CSV table of C-alpha atoms in Angstrom, one decimal:
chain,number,residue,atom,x,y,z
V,8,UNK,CA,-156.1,74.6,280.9
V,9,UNK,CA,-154.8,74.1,284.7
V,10,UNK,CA,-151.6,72.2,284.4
V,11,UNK,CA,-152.8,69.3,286.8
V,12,UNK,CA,-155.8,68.8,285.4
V,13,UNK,CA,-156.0,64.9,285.5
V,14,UNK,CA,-158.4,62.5,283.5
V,15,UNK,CA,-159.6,59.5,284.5
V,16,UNK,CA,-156.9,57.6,282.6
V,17,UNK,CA,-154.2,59.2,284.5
V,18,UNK,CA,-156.0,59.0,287.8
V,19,UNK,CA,-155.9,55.2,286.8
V,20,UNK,CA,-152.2,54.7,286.4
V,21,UNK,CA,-151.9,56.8,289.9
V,22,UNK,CA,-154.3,54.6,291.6
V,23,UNK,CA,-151.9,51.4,289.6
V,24,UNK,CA,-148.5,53.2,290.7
V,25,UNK,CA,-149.6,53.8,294.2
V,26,UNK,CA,-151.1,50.1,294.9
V,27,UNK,CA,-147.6,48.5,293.5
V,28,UNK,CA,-145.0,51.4,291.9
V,29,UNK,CA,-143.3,48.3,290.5
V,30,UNK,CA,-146.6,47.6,288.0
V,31,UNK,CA,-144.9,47.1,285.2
V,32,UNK,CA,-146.3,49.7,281.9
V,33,UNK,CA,-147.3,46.5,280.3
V,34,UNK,CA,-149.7,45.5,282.5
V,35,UNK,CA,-150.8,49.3,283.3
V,36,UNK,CA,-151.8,49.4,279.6
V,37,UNK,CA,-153.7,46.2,280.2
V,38,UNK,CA,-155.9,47.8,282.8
V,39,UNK,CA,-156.0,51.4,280.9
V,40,UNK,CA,-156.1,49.8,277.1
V,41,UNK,CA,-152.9,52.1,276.3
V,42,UNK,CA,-149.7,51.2,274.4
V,43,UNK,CA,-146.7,50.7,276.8
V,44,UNK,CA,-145.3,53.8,275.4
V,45,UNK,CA,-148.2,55.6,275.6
V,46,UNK,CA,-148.1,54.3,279.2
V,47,UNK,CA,-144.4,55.9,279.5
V,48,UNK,CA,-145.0,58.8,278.6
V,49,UNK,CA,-148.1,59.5,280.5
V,50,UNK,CA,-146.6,58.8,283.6
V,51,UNK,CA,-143.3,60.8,282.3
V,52,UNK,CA,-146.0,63.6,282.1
V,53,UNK,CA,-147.2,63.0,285.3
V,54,UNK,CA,-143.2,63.0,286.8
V,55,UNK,CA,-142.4,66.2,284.7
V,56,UNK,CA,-145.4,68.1,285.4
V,57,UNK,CA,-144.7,67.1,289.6
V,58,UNK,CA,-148.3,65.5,290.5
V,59,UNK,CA,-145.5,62.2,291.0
V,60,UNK,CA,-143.1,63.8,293.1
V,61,UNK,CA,-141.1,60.8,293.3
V,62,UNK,CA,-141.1,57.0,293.7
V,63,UNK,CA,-140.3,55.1,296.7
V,64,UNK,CA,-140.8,52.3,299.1
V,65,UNK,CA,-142.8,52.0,301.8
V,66,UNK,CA,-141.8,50.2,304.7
V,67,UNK,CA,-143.6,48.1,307.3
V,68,UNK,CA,-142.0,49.6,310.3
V,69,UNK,CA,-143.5,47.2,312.7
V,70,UNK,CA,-141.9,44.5,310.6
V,71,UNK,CA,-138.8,46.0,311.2
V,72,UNK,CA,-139.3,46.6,315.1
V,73,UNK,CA,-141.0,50.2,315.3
V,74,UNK,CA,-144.5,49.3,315.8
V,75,UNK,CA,-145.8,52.0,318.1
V,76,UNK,CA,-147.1,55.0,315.6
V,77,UNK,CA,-147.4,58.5,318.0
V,78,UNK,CA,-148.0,62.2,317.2
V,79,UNK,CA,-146.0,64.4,319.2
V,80,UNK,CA,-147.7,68.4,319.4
V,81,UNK,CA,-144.7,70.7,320.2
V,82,UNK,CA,-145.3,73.8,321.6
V,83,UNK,CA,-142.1,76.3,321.2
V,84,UNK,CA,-141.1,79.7,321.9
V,85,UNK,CA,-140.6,82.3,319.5
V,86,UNK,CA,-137.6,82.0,317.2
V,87,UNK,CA,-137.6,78.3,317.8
V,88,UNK,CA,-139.5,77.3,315.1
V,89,UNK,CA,-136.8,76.6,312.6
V,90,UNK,CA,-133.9,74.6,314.4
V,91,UNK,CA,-136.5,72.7,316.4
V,92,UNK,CA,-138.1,71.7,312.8
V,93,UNK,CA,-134.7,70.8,311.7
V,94,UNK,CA,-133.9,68.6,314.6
V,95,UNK,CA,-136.8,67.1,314.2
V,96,UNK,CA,-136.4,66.6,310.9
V,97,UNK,CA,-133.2,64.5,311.3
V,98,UNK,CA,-134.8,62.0,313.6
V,99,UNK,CA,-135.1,58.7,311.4
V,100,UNK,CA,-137.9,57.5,313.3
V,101,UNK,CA,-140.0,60.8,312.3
V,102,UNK,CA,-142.0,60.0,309.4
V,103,UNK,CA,-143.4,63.9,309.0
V,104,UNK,CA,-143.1,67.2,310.9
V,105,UNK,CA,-145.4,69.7,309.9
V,106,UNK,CA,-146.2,73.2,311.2
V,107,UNK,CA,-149.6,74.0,312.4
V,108,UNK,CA,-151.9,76.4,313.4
V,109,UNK,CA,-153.2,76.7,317.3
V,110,UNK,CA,-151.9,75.9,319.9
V,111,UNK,CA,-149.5,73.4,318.8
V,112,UNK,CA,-146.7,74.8,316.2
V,113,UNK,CA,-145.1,71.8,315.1
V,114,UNK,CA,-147.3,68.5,314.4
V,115,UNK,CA,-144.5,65.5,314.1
V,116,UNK,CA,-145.2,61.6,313.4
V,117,UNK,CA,-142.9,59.1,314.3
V,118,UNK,CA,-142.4,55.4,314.9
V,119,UNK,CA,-140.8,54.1,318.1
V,120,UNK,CA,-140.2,50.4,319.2
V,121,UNK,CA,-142.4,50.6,322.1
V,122,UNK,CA,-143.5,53.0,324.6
V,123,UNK,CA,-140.4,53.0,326.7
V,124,UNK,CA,-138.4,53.9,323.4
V,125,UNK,CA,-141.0,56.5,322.9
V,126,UNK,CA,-140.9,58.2,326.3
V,127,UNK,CA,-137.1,57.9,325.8
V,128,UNK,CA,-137.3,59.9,323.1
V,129,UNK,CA,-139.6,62.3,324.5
V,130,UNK,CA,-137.4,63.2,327.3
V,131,UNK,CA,-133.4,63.1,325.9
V,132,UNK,CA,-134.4,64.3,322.9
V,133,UNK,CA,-137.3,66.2,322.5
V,134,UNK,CA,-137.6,67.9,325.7
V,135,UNK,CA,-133.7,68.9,325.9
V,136,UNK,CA,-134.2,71.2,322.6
V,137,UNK,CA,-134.0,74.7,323.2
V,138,UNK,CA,-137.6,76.3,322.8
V,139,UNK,CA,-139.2,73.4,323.2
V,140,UNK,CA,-142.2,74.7,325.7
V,141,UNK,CA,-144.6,71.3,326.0
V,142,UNK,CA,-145.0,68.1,324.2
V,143,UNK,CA,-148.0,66.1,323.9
V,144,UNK,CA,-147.9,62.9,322.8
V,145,UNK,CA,-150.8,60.8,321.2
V,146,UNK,CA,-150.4,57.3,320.6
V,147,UNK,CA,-152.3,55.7,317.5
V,148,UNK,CA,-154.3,53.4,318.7
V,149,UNK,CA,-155.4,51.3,314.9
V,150,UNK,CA,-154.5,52.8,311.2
V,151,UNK,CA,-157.3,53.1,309.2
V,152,UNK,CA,-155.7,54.7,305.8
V,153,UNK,CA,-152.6,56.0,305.4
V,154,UNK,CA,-150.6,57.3,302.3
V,155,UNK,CA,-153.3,57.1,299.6
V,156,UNK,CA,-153.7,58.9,296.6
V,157,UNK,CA,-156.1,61.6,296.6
V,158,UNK,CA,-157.1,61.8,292.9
């Protein structure tokens, strides 16, 4: 048997988990007819077997002044790859950096304040990074889905 293979029960308690992680196991067993325990130590299964990777929050950024969502496409020069990822990495604004194919070699998602922070960003501390060829920025324009289960 795969290891991740899930059933519909513990696609159930993911779909829970994800909508509130602070659903309590009582009231997960009242939507999946389990015990508690048996609640437990499904999603202990799930945790130990990595299909959870971890629990956290999720914040509003625009509640907390970063309500301008952009993609930035870096194009670098060879050998760049790494401490350019890094850097970007660091940033507390950026959400995700991800390398790509194309083009574009690095894909990275951040929140800025406004435009002007944006473009601020863009120029001191982007486009100062050794390797750094081109940046394109997109803005996001409405969010439709974001951070949803897949199962």
């Amino acid at each position: 048997m795969f290891l991740h293979n899930l059933d519909d029960t513990d696609k159930t308690i993911l779909d829970l988990l994800e909508k509130d992680g602070r659903i309590t196991y009582a009231e997960i067993a009242r939507h999946t007819h389990l015990s508690r325990v048996a609640v437990r130590d499904r999603v202990k299964s799930l945790s130990d077997r990595g299909v959870i990777s971890r629990f956290t929050v999720q914040v509003n950024a625009a509640a907390v002044g970063y309500n301008t969502l952009a993609f930035l496409h870096l194009s670098l020069a060879p050998g760049a790859h790494k401490q350019v990822a890094a850097k970007m990495s660091a940033c507390s604004n950026i959400t995700q950096v991800l390398s790509t194919t194309g083009a574009t070699i690095l894909h990275v998602q951040g929140f800025f304040r406004g435009v002007d922070h944006l473009n601020q960003f863009v120029r001191d501390e982007v486009g100062t990074l050794p390797g750094v060829l081109s940046v394109e920025t997109h803005l996001v324009l409405e969010n439709h889905k974001m951070f949803q289960c897949i199962v």
